[in-house]
Amino acid sequence: QESLQESGPGLVTPSQTLSLTCTVSGVPITTKDYYWSWIRQPPGKGLEWMGAITYSGDRNYHPSLKSRASISRDTTKNQFTLHVTSVTPEDTAVYYCASNLGWATAWGQGTQVTVSS
């Protein structure tokens, strides 16, 4: 069973770029059929899927974020990273990374990000 841990800044200034890294243990992120997601939950709102990167490096993003979000990976460190450009206070949320293999999923504990000047 894999485990995931998010890391990154807790506070980001508006208009800057937010970068969060997910470190995966227990399974290589290049393992066939896995995909790796970012999900967030703004205060008082539901979960929002942001995007994912597959084991082969293909990427998909939520249409509302496609112009601002990108996901990269470092297979040597077994990490994948979310980048969100031009953040606003509306990007304040708890951010989670997750793994998916068929119906199975595992989540990190989440990390709070606040966008404020």
PDB file of C-alpha atoms in Angstrom:
ATOM      1  CA  GLN A   1       0.000   0.000   0.000  1.00  0.00           C
ATOM      2  CA  GLU A   2       1.385   3.368  -0.978  1.00  0.00           C
ATOM      3  CA  SER A   3       1.479   6.433   1.216  1.00  0.00           C
ATOM      4  CA  LEU A   4       1.457  10.043   0.068  1.00  0.00           C
ATOM      5  CA  GLN A   5       2.617  13.246   1.739  1.00  0.00           C
ATOM      6  CA  GLU A   6       2.005  16.781   0.544  1.00  0.00           C
ATOM      7  CA  SER A   7       4.510  19.562   1.160  1.00  0.00           C
ATOM      8  CA  GLY A   8       4.705  23.212   0.265  1.00  0.00           C
ATOM      9  CA  PRO A   9       4.096  26.738   1.530  1.00  0.00           C
ATOM     10  CA  GLY A  10       1.167  27.394   3.803  1.00  0.00           C
ATOM     11  CA  LEU A  11       0.899  31.027   2.732  1.00  0.00           C
ATOM     12  CA  VAL A  12       1.147  32.420  -0.785  1.00  0.00           C
ATOM     13  CA  THR A  13       0.897  36.018  -1.952  1.00  0.00           C
ATOM     14  CA  PRO A  14      -1.759  36.851  -4.569  1.00  0.00           C
ATOM     15  CA  SER A  15      -0.523  36.772  -8.185  1.00  0.00           C
ATOM     16  CA  GLN A  16       2.341  34.424  -7.273  1.00  0.00           C
ATOM     17  CA  THR A  17       2.741  30.785  -8.277  1.00  0.00           C
ATOM     18  CA  LEU A  18       1.801  28.042  -5.845  1.00  0.00           C
ATOM     19  CA  SER A  19       3.855  24.858  -5.975  1.00  0.00           C
ATOM     20  CA  LEU A  20       2.990  21.781  -3.928  1.00  0.00           C
ATOM     21  CA  THR A  21       4.866  18.497  -3.991  1.00  0.00           C
ATOM     22  CA  CYS A  22       3.523  15.038  -3.268  1.00  0.00           C
ATOM     23  CA  THR A  23       6.085  12.484  -2.127  1.00  0.00           C
ATOM     24  CA  VAL A  24       5.011   8.886  -2.697  1.00  0.00           C
ATOM     25  CA  SER A  25       6.257   5.895  -0.734  1.00  0.00           C
ATOM     26  CA  GLY A  26       5.621   2.236  -1.339  1.00  0.00           C
ATOM     27  CA  VAL A  27       5.133   2.203  -5.087  1.00  0.00           C
ATOM     28  CA  PRO A  28       6.983   3.892  -7.970  1.00  0.00           C
ATOM     29  CA  ILE A  29       4.887   6.577  -9.635  1.00  0.00           C
ATOM     30  CA  THR A  30       5.771   4.919 -12.943  1.00  0.00           C
ATOM     31  CA  THR A  31       3.941   1.720 -11.990  1.00  0.00           C
ATOM     32  CA  LYS A  32       1.636   0.682 -14.795  1.00  0.00           C
ATOM     33  CA  ASP A  33      -1.986   1.820 -14.662  1.00  0.00           C
ATOM     34  CA  TYR A  34      -1.554   4.211 -11.746  1.00  0.00           C
ATOM     35  CA  TYR A  35      -2.510   7.836 -11.997  1.00  0.00           C
ATOM     36  CA  TRP A  36      -1.751  10.559  -9.510  1.00  0.00           C
ATOM     37  CA  SER A  37      -4.139  13.374  -8.735  1.00  0.00           C
ATOM     38  CA  TRP A  38      -4.440  16.707  -7.017  1.00  0.00           C
ATOM     39  CA  ILE A  39      -7.703  17.605  -5.290  1.00  0.00           C
ATOM     40  CA  ARG A  40      -8.575  20.626  -3.195  1.00  0.00           C
ATOM     41  CA  GLN A  41     -11.318  21.692  -0.823  1.00  0.00           C
ATOM     42  CA  PRO A  42     -11.949  25.412  -0.336  1.00  0.00           C
ATOM     43  CA  PRO A  43     -13.394  26.446   3.017  1.00  0.00           C
ATOM     44  CA  GLY A  44     -17.086  25.627   3.223  1.00  0.00           C
ATOM     45  CA  LYS A  45     -17.122  23.960  -0.201  1.00  0.00           C
ATOM     46  CA  GLY A  46     -16.845  20.493  -1.653  1.00  0.00           C
ATOM     47  CA  LEU A  47     -13.894  18.639  -3.101  1.00  0.00           C
ATOM     48  CA  GLU A  48     -12.593  19.810  -6.462  1.00  0.00           C
ATOM     49  CA  TRP A  49     -10.499  17.576  -8.682  1.00  0.00           C
ATOM     50  CA  MET A  50      -7.741  19.705 -10.196  1.00  0.00           C
ATOM     51  CA  GLY A  51      -5.755  17.402 -12.432  1.00  0.00           C
ATOM     52  CA  ALA A  52      -3.758  14.221 -12.712  1.00  0.00           C
ATOM     53  CA  ILE A  53      -0.642  12.712 -14.212  1.00  0.00           C
ATOM     54  CA  THR A  54      -0.514   9.095 -15.304  1.00  0.00           C
ATOM     55  CA  TYR A  55       2.215   6.544 -14.767  1.00  0.00           C
ATOM     56  CA  SER A  56       3.423   7.280 -18.308  1.00  0.00           C
ATOM     57  CA  GLY A  57       3.442  11.043 -17.862  1.00  0.00           C
ATOM     58  CA  ASP A  58       0.187  11.988 -19.589  1.00  0.00           C
ATOM     59  CA  ARG A  59      -1.645  14.871 -17.953  1.00  0.00           C
ATOM     60  CA  ASN A  60      -5.248  15.983 -17.638  1.00  0.00           C
ATOM     61  CA  TYR A  61      -6.652  19.061 -15.958  1.00  0.00           C
ATOM     62  CA  HIS A  62     -10.003  20.389 -14.837  1.00  0.00           C
ATOM     63  CA  PRO A  63     -11.211  22.713 -17.603  1.00  0.00           C
ATOM     64  CA  SER A  64     -11.583  25.636 -15.225  1.00  0.00           C
ATOM     65  CA  LEU A  65      -7.913  25.367 -14.226  1.00  0.00           C
ATOM     66  CA  LYS A  66      -6.317  24.288 -17.472  1.00  0.00           C
ATOM     67  CA  SER A  67      -4.753  27.677 -18.151  1.00  0.00           C
ATOM     68  CA  ARG A  68      -3.264  28.052 -14.658  1.00  0.00           C
ATOM     69  CA  ALA A  69      -2.486  24.557 -13.418  1.00  0.00           C
ATOM     70  CA  SER A  70       0.240  22.178 -14.432  1.00  0.00           C
ATOM     71  CA  ILE A  71       1.645  18.966 -12.973  1.00  0.00           C
ATOM     72  CA  SER A  72       5.248  17.838 -13.242  1.00  0.00           C
ATOM     73  CA  ARG A  73       7.040  14.828 -11.845  1.00  0.00           C
ATOM     74  CA  ASP A  74      10.469  13.711 -10.688  1.00  0.00           C
ATOM     75  CA  THR A  75      10.683   9.965 -11.038  1.00  0.00           C
ATOM     76  CA  THR A  76      14.087   9.849  -9.342  1.00  0.00           C
ATOM     77  CA  LYS A  77      12.527  11.256  -6.179  1.00  0.00           C
ATOM     78  CA  ASN A  78       9.170   9.551  -6.682  1.00  0.00           C
ATOM     79  CA  GLN A  79       7.386  12.888  -6.485  1.00  0.00           C
ATOM     80  CA  PHE A  80       4.845  14.834  -8.488  1.00  0.00           C
ATOM     81  CA  THR A  81       4.283  18.554  -8.179  1.00  0.00           C
ATOM     82  CA  LEU A  82       1.316  20.848  -8.729  1.00  0.00           C
ATOM     83  CA  HIS A  83       1.913  24.382  -9.994  1.00  0.00           C
ATOM     84  CA  VAL A  84      -0.843  26.992  -9.995  1.00  0.00           C
ATOM     85  CA  THR A  85      -0.026  30.381 -11.469  1.00  0.00           C
ATOM     86  CA  SER A  86      -1.589  33.766 -10.706  1.00  0.00           C
ATOM     87  CA  VAL A  87      -3.212  32.647  -7.461  1.00  0.00           C
ATOM     88  CA  THR A  88      -6.022  34.613  -5.863  1.00  0.00           C
ATOM     89  CA  PRO A  89      -7.721  34.289  -2.454  1.00  0.00           C
ATOM     90  CA  GLU A  90     -10.186  31.929  -4.170  1.00  0.00           C
ATOM     91  CA  ASP A  91      -7.332  29.390  -4.378  1.00  0.00           C
ATOM     92  CA  THR A  92      -7.284  29.158  -0.582  1.00  0.00           C
ATOM     93  CA  ALA A  93      -8.010  25.533   0.251  1.00  0.00           C
ATOM     94  CA  VAL A  94      -6.804  22.286   1.737  1.00  0.00           C
ATOM     95  CA  TYR A  95      -4.873  20.550  -1.027  1.00  0.00           C
ATOM     96  CA  TYR A  96      -4.646  16.774  -1.267  1.00  0.00           C
ATOM     97  CA  CYS A  97      -2.676  14.437  -3.475  1.00  0.00           C
ATOM     98  CA  ALA A  98      -4.032  10.985  -4.210  1.00  0.00           C
ATOM     99  CA  SER A  99      -3.243   7.781  -6.027  1.00  0.00           C
ATOM    100  CA  ASN A 100      -5.675   5.851  -8.197  1.00  0.00           C
ATOM    101  CA  LEU A 101      -5.490   2.298  -9.472  1.00  0.00           C
ATOM    102  CA  GLY A 102      -8.813   1.103 -10.767  1.00  0.00           C
ATOM    103  CA  TRP A 103     -11.250   1.545  -7.888  1.00  0.00           C
ATOM    104  CA  ALA A 104      -8.473   1.717  -5.273  1.00  0.00           C
ATOM    105  CA  THR A 105      -7.294   5.051  -4.004  1.00  0.00           C
ATOM    106  CA  ALA A 106      -5.018   6.446  -1.323  1.00  0.00           C
ATOM    107  CA  TRP A 107      -4.818  10.042  -0.127  1.00  0.00           C
ATOM    108  CA  GLY A 108      -2.332  12.224   1.632  1.00  0.00           C
ATOM    109  CA  GLN A 109      -3.368  13.967   4.830  1.00  0.00           C
ATOM    110  CA  GLY A 110      -3.763  17.301   3.048  1.00  0.00           C
ATOM    111  CA  THR A 111      -2.050  20.632   3.440  1.00  0.00           C
ATOM    112  CA  GLN A 112      -3.647  24.021   4.069  1.00  0.00           C
ATOM    113  CA  VAL A 113      -2.753  26.781   1.621  1.00  0.00           C
ATOM    114  CA  THR A 114      -3.873  30.336   2.241  1.00  0.00           C
ATOM    115  CA  VAL A 115      -3.582  33.017  -0.419  1.00  0.00           C
ATOM    116  CA  SER A 116      -3.302  36.401   1.226  1.00  0.00           C
ATOM    117  CA  SER A 117      -1.231  39.529   1.152  1.00  0.00           C
TER     118      SER A 117
END
